[in-house]
Short mmCIF file of C-alpha atoms in Angstrom, two decimals:
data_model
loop_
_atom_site.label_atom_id
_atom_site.label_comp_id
_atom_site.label_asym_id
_atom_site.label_seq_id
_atom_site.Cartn_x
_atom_site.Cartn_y
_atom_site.Cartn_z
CA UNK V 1030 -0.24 86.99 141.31
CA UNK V 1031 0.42 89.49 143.69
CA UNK V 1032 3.57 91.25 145.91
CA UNK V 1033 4.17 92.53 149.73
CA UNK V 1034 7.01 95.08 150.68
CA UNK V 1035 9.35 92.19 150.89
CA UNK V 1036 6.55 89.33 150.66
CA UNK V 1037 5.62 87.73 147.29
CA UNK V 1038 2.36 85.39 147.22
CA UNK V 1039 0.98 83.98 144.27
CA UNK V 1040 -2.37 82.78 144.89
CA UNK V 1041 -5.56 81.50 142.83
CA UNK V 1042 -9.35 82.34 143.64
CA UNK V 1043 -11.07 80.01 147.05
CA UNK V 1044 -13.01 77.33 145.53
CA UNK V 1045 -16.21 76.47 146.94
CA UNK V 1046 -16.11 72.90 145.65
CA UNK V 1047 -12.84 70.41 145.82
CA UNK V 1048 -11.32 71.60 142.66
CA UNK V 1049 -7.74 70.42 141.56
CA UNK V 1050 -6.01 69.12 138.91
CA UNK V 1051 -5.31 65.73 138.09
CA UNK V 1052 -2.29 64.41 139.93
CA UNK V 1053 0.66 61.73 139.90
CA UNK V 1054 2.99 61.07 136.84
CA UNK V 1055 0.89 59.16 134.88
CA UNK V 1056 0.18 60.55 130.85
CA UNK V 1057 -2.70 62.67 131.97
CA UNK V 1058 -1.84 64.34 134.83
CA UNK V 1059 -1.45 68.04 135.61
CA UNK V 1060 2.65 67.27 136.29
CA UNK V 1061 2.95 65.54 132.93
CA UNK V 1062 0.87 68.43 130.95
CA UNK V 1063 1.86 71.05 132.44
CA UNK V 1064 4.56 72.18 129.63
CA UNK V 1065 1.95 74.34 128.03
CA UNK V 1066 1.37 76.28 131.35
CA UNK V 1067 4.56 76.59 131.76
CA UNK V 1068 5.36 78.36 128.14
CA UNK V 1069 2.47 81.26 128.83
CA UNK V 1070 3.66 81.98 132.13
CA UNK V 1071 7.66 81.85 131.04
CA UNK V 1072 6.21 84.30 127.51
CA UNK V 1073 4.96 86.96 130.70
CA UNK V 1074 8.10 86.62 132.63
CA UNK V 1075 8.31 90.28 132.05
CA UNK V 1076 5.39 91.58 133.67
CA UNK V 1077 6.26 90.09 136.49
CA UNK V 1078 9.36 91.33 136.46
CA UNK V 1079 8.08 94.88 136.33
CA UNK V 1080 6.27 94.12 139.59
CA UNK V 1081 9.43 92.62 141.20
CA UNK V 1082 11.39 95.63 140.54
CA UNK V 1083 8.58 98.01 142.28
CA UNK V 1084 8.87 95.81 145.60
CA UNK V 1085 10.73 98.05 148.87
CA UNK V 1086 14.08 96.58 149.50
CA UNK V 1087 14.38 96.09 152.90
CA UNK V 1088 16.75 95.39 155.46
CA UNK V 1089 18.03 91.74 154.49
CA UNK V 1090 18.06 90.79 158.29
CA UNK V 1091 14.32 90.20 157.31
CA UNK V 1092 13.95 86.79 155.40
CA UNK V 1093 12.04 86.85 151.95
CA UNK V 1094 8.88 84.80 151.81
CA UNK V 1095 7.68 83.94 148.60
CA UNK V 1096 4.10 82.15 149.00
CA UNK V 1097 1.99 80.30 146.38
CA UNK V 1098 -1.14 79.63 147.59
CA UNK V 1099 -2.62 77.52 144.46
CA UNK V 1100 0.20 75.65 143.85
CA UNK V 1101 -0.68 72.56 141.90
CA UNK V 1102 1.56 69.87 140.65
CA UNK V 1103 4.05 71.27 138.20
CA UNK V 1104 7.18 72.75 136.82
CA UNK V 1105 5.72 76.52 136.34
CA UNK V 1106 5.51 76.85 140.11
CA UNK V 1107 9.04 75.72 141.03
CA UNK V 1108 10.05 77.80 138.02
CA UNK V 1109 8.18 81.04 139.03
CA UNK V 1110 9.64 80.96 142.25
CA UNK V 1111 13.15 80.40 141.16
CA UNK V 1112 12.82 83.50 138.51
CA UNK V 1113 11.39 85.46 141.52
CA UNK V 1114 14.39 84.33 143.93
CA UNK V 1115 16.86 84.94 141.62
CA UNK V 1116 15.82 88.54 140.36
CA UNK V 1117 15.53 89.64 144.13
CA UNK V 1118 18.70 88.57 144.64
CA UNK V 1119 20.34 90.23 141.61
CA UNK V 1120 18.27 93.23 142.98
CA UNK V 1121 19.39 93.60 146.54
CA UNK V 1122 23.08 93.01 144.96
CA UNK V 1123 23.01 96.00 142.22
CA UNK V 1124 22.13 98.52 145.78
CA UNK V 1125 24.95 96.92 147.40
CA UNK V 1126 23.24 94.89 149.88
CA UNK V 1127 23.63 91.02 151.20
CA UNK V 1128 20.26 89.44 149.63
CA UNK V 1129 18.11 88.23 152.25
CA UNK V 1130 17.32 84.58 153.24
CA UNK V 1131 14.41 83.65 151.14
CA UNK V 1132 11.12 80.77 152.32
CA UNK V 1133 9.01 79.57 150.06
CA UNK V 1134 5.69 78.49 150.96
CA UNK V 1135 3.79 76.06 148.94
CA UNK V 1136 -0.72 75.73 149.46
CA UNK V 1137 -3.61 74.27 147.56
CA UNK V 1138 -6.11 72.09 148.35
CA UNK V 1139 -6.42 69.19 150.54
CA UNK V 1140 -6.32 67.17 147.35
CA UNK V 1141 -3.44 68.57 145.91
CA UNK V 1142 -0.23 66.18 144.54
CA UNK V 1143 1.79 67.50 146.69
CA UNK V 1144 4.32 64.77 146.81
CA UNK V 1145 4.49 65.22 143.05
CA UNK V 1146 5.33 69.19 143.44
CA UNK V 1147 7.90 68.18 146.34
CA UNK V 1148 9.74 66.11 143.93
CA UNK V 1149 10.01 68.81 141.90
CA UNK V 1150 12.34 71.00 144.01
CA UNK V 1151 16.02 71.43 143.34
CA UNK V 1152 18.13 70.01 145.96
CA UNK V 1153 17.88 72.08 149.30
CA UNK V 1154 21.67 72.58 148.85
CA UNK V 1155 20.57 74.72 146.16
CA UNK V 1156 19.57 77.35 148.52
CA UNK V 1157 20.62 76.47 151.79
CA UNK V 1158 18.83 74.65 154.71
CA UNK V 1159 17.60 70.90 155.13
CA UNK V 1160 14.34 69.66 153.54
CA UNK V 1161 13.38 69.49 156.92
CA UNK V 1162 13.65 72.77 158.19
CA UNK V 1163 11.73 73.96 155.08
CA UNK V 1164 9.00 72.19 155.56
CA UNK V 1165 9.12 73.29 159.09
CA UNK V 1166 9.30 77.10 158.42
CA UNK V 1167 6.42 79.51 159.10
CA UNK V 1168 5.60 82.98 159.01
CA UNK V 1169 3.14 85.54 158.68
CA UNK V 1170 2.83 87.82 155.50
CA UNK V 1171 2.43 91.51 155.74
CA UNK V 1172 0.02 92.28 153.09
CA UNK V 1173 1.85 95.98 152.11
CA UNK V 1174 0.97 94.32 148.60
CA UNK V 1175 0.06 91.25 147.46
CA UNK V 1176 1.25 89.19 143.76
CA UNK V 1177 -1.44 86.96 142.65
CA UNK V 1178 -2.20 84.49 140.19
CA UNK V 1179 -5.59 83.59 139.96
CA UNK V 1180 -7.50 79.92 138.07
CA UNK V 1181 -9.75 79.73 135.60
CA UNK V 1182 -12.15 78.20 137.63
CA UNK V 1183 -15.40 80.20 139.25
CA UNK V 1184 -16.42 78.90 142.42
CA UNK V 1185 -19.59 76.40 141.81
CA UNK V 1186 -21.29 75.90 138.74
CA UNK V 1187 -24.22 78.35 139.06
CA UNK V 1188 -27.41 76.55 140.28
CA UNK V 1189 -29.69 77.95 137.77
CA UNK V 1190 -27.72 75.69 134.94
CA UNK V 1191 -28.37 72.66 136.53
CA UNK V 1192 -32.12 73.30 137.27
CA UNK V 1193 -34.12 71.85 134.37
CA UNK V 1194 -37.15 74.20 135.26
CA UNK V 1195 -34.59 77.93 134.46
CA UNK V 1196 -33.89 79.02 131.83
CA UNK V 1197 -30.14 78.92 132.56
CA UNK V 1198 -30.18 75.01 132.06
CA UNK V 1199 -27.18 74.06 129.75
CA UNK V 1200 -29.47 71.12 128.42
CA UNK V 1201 -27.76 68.61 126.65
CA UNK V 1202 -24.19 70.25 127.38
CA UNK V 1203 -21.12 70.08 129.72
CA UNK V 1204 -19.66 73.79 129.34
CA UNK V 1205 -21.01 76.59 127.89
CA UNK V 1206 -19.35 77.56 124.56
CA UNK V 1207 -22.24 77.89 122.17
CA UNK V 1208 -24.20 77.87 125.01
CA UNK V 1209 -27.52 80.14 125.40
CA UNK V 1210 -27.25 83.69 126.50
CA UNK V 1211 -29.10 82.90 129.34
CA UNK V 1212 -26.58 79.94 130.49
CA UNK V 1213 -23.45 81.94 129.93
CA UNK V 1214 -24.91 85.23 131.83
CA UNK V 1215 -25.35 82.99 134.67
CA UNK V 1216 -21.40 81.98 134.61
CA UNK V 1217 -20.97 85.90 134.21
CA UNK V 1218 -22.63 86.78 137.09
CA UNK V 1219 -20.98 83.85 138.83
CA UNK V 1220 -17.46 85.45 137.72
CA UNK V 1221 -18.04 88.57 138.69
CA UNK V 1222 -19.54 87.67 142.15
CA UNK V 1223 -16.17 85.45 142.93
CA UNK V 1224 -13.85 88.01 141.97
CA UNK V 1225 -15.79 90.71 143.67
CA UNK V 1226 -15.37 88.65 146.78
CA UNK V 1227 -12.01 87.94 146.40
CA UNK V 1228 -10.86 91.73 145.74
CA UNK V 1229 -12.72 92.62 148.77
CA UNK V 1230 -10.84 90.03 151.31
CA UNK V 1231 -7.36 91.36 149.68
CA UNK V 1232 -8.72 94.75 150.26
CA UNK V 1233 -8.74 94.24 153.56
CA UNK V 1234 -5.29 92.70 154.21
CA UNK V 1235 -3.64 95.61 152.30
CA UNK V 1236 -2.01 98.74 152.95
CA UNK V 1237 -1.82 101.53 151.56
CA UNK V 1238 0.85 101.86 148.41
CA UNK V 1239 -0.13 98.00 148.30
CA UNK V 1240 -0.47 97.00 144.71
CA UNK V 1241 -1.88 93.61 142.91
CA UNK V 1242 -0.83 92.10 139.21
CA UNK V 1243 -3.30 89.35 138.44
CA UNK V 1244 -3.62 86.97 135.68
CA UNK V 1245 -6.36 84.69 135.08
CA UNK V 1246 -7.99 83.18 131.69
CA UNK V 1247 -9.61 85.13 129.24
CA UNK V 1248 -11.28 85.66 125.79
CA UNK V 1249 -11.06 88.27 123.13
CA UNK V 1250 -14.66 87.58 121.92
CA UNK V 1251 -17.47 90.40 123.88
CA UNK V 1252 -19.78 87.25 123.14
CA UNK V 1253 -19.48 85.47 126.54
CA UNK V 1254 -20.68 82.40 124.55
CA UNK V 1255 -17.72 82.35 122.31
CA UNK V 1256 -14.73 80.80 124.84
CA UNK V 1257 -12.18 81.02 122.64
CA UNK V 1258 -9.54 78.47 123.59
CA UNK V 1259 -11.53 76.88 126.24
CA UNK V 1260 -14.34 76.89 124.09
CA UNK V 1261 -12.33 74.56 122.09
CA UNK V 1262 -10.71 72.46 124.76
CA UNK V 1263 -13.92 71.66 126.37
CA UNK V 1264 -17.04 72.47 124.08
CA UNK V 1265 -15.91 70.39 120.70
CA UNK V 1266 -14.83 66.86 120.93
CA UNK V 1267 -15.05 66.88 124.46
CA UNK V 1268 -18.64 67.70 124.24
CA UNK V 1269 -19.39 65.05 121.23
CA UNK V 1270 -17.11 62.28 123.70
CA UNK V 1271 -20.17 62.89 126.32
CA UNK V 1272 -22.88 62.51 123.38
CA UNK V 1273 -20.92 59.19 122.40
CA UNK V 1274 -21.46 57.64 125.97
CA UNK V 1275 -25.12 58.82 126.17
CA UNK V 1276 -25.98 57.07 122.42
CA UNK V 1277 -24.04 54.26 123.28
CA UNK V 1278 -26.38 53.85 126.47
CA UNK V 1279 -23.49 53.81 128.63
CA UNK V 1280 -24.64 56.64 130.65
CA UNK V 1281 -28.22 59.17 130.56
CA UNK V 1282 -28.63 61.88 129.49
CA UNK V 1283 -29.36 63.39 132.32
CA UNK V 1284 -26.02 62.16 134.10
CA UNK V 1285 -24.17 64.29 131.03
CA UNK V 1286 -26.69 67.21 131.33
CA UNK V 1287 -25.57 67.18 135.93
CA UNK V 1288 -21.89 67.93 134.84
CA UNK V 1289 -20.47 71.16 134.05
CA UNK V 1290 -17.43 72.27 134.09
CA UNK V 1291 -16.58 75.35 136.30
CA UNK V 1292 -14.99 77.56 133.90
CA UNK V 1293 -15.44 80.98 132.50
CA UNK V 1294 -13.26 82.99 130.55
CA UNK V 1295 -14.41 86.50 131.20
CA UNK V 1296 -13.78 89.75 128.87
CA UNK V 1297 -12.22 93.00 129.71
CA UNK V 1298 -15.69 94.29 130.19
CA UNK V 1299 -16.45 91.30 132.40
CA UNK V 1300 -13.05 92.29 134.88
CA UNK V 1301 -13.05 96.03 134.65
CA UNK V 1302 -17.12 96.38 136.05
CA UNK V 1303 -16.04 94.52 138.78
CA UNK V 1304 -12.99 96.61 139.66
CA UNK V 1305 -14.78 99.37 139.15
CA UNK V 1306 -17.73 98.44 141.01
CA UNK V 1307 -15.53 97.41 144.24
CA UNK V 1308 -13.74 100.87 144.48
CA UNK V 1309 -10.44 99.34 146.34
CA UNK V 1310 -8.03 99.40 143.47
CA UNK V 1311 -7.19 101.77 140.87
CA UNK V 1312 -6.37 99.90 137.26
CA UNK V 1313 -2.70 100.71 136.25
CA UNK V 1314 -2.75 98.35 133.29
CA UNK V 1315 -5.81 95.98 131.72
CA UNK V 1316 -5.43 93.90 129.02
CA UNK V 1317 -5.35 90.72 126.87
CA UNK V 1318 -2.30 88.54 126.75
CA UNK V 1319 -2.16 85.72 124.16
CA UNK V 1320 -0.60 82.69 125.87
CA UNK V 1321 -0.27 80.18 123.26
CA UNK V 1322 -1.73 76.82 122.74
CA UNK V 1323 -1.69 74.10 125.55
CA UNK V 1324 -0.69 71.69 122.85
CA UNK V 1325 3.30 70.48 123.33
CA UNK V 1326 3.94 68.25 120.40
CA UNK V 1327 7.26 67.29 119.33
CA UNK V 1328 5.65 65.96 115.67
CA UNK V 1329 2.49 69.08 114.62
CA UNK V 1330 2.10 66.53 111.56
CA UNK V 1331 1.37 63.37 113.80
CA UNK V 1332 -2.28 63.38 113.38
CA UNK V 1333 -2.29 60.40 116.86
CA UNK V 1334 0.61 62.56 118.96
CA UNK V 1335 -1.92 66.04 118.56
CA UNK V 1336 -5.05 63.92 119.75
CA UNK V 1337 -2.98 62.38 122.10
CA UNK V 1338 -2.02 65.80 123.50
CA UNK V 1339 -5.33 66.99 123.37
CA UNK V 1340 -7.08 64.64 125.41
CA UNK V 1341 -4.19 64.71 127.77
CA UNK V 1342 -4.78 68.34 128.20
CA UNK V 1343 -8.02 68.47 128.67
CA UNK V 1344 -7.85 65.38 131.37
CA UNK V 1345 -5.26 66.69 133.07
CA UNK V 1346 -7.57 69.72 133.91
CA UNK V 1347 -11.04 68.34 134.41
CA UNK V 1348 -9.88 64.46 135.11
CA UNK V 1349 -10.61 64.59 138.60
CA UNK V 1350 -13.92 66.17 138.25
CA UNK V 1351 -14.80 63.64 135.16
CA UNK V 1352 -13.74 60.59 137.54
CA UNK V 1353 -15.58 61.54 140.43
CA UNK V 1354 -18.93 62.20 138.08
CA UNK V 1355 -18.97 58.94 136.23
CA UNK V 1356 -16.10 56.71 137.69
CA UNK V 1357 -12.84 56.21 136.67
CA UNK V 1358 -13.92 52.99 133.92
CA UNK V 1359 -16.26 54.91 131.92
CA UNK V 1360 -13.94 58.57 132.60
CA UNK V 1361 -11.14 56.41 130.87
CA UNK V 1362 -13.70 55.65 127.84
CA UNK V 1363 -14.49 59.48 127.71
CA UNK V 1364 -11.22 60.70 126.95
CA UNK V 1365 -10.36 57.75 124.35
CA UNK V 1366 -13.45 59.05 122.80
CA UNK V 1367 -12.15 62.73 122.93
CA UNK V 1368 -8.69 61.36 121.77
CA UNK V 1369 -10.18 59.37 118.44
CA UNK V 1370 -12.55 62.52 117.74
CA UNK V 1371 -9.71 64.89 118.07
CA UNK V 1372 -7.15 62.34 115.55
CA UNK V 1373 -9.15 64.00 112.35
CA UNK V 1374 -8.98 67.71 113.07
CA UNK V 1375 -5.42 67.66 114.77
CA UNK V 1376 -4.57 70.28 112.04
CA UNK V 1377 -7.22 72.65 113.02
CA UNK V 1378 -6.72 71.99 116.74
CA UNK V 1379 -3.29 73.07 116.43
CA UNK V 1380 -4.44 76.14 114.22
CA UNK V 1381 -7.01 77.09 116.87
CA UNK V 1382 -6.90 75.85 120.14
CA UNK V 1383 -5.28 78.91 121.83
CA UNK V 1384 -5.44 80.50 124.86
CA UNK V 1385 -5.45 84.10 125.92
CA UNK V 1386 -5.59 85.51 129.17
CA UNK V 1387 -6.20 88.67 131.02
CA UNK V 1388 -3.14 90.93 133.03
CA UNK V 1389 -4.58 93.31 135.29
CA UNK V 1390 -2.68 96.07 137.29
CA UNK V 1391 -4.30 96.58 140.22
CA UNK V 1392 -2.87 99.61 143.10
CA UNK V 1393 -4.80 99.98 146.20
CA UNK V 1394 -6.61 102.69 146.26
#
């Protein structure tokens, strides 16, 4: 996430590959899922706060614009926006001035469910204007500073893991918790590379006095091949749900061994070199943030609701990139594998599977 003088974007990291999370209504899409999300980023409502209140009041003949750039499908957005609306307005009231007219912008990828995320909105009465003239708006941002919020996901899964003859290739898995050291310093270097990238393109749109406040998945482990809560989301019964198709001869091995999933929770290590190393931004403030399970369950004892919920959660992420790998028939036998694998450690799932995430200060140097 990241501000402007009186801009606000909240972004996530370019994607190389069509990346996006699963959409429509249905019980494992992003939209229905998204409750979890929606929790962390309410529990850091603070931080971003803090930012807010460092952002130049200007003139409020000069409209507000407000722009997430990775949007998705779900409730967090339209509810990060509002908070961010309504503390600018309480802000320009307390110095005695008319708040400003605010725009909100709304991008992802080509694949997004946007129609989803539309239906989301509160009724333009709300906040003045027509549907139609929102959608209609434009305007260009003046990048004094920039609020970000960046994905989990790297850009491409490296090529090395995918190459049986390196010794990078994740043989005989689909992420890389437990992985080999050579397989997750490939992701590292992957991280690092994106993020490098995308610190220098917002280094060049800045000014000076421009600040950034980022968030983006993260582990407490300095083992890179210990992912914490992803590690769990993706690398337990998600994993043995893959094995089950390849002994039951429904797919090869090697089809399992071509999918990986583009994820990589980096440490503090992993962030700060590349900060560092780019030289554009000073670090006010570095550290881990524990966001909470992506579990919602409204019975923890319900052994069938917490593998429901988990295989939910994890479709509603990598769905998309699970249908378009195998097909949607044998995607839907996946996750009922992951969902019946899951029913006997709901207990420890709910115990473990949590996710923390990194909150990085950034001011332009």
């Amino acid at each position: 996430m990241a501000r402007t003088g009186d801009n606000v974007v909240v972004s996530s990291m370019k994607l190389e590959k069509l990346l996006c999370m699963k959409g429509g209504k249905g019980e494992g899409s992003y939209a229905s899922n998204s409750q979890a999300q929606a929790l962390h980023a309410r529990s850091m409502l603070h931080l971003l706060e803090e930012t807010l209140d460092r952002v130049h009041l200007h003139s409020p003949e000069f409209p507000f614009q407000v722009a997430d750039l990775g949007c998705s499908s779900g409730n967090n957005t339209i509810h990060i926006i509002d908070v961010i609306i309504k503390h600018m307005s309480k802000r320009f009231e307390s110095s005695g001035l008319e708040p400003p007219e605010f725009s909100a912008f709304f991008s992802d990828l080509p694949s997004n469910d946007f129609n989803t995320l539309f239906q989301l909105l509160p009724p333009p009465a709300n906040y003045g204007g027509s549907m139609e003239e929102c959608l209609a708006a434009s305007g260009v941002f003046d990048f004094q500073s920039i609020f970000l919020r960046c994905a989990e996901w790297v850009d491409a899964v490296p090529e090395c893991v995918l190459d049986k003859r390196s010794a990078a290739y994740n043989k005989g898995r689909v992420f890389i918790h437990d992985a080999s050291e050579s397989t997750t310093n490939a992701y590292r270097k992957q991280f690092q590379a994106d993020l490098a990238g995308f610190l220098s393109a917002r280094s060049q749109e800045m000014k000076s006095g421009g600040s950034m406040f980022l968030v983006c998945l993260g582990r407490t482990s300095a083992d890179p091949t210990d992912q914490g809560g992803a590690g769990h989301l993706f690398g337990t019964h998600f994993q043995d749900a893959w094995d089950d198709l390849v002994q039951e001869g429904l797919i090869t091995s090697e089809k399992r061994d071509s999918f990986n999933i583009p994820v990589y929770a980096p440490s503090l290590q992993d962030f700060r070199e590349v900060v560092e190393a780019d030289g554009s931004f000073a670090i006010d403030k570095l550290e881990v943030f524990k966001g909470g399970s992506p579990l919602v369950v409204s019975h923890p004892d319900n052994a069938a609701e917490v593998s429901r919920a988990m295989a939910n959660s994890c479709r509603s992420v990598v769905g998309v990139l699970v249908d378009a790998h195998i097909g949607d028939g044998l995607s839907e036998e996946l996750f009922s594998r992951v969902e019946h694998r899951a029913k006997s450690h709901a207990k420890e799932l709910l115990e473990k599977l949590q996710f923390f995430h990194i909150v990085a200060s950034l001011s332009f140097a």
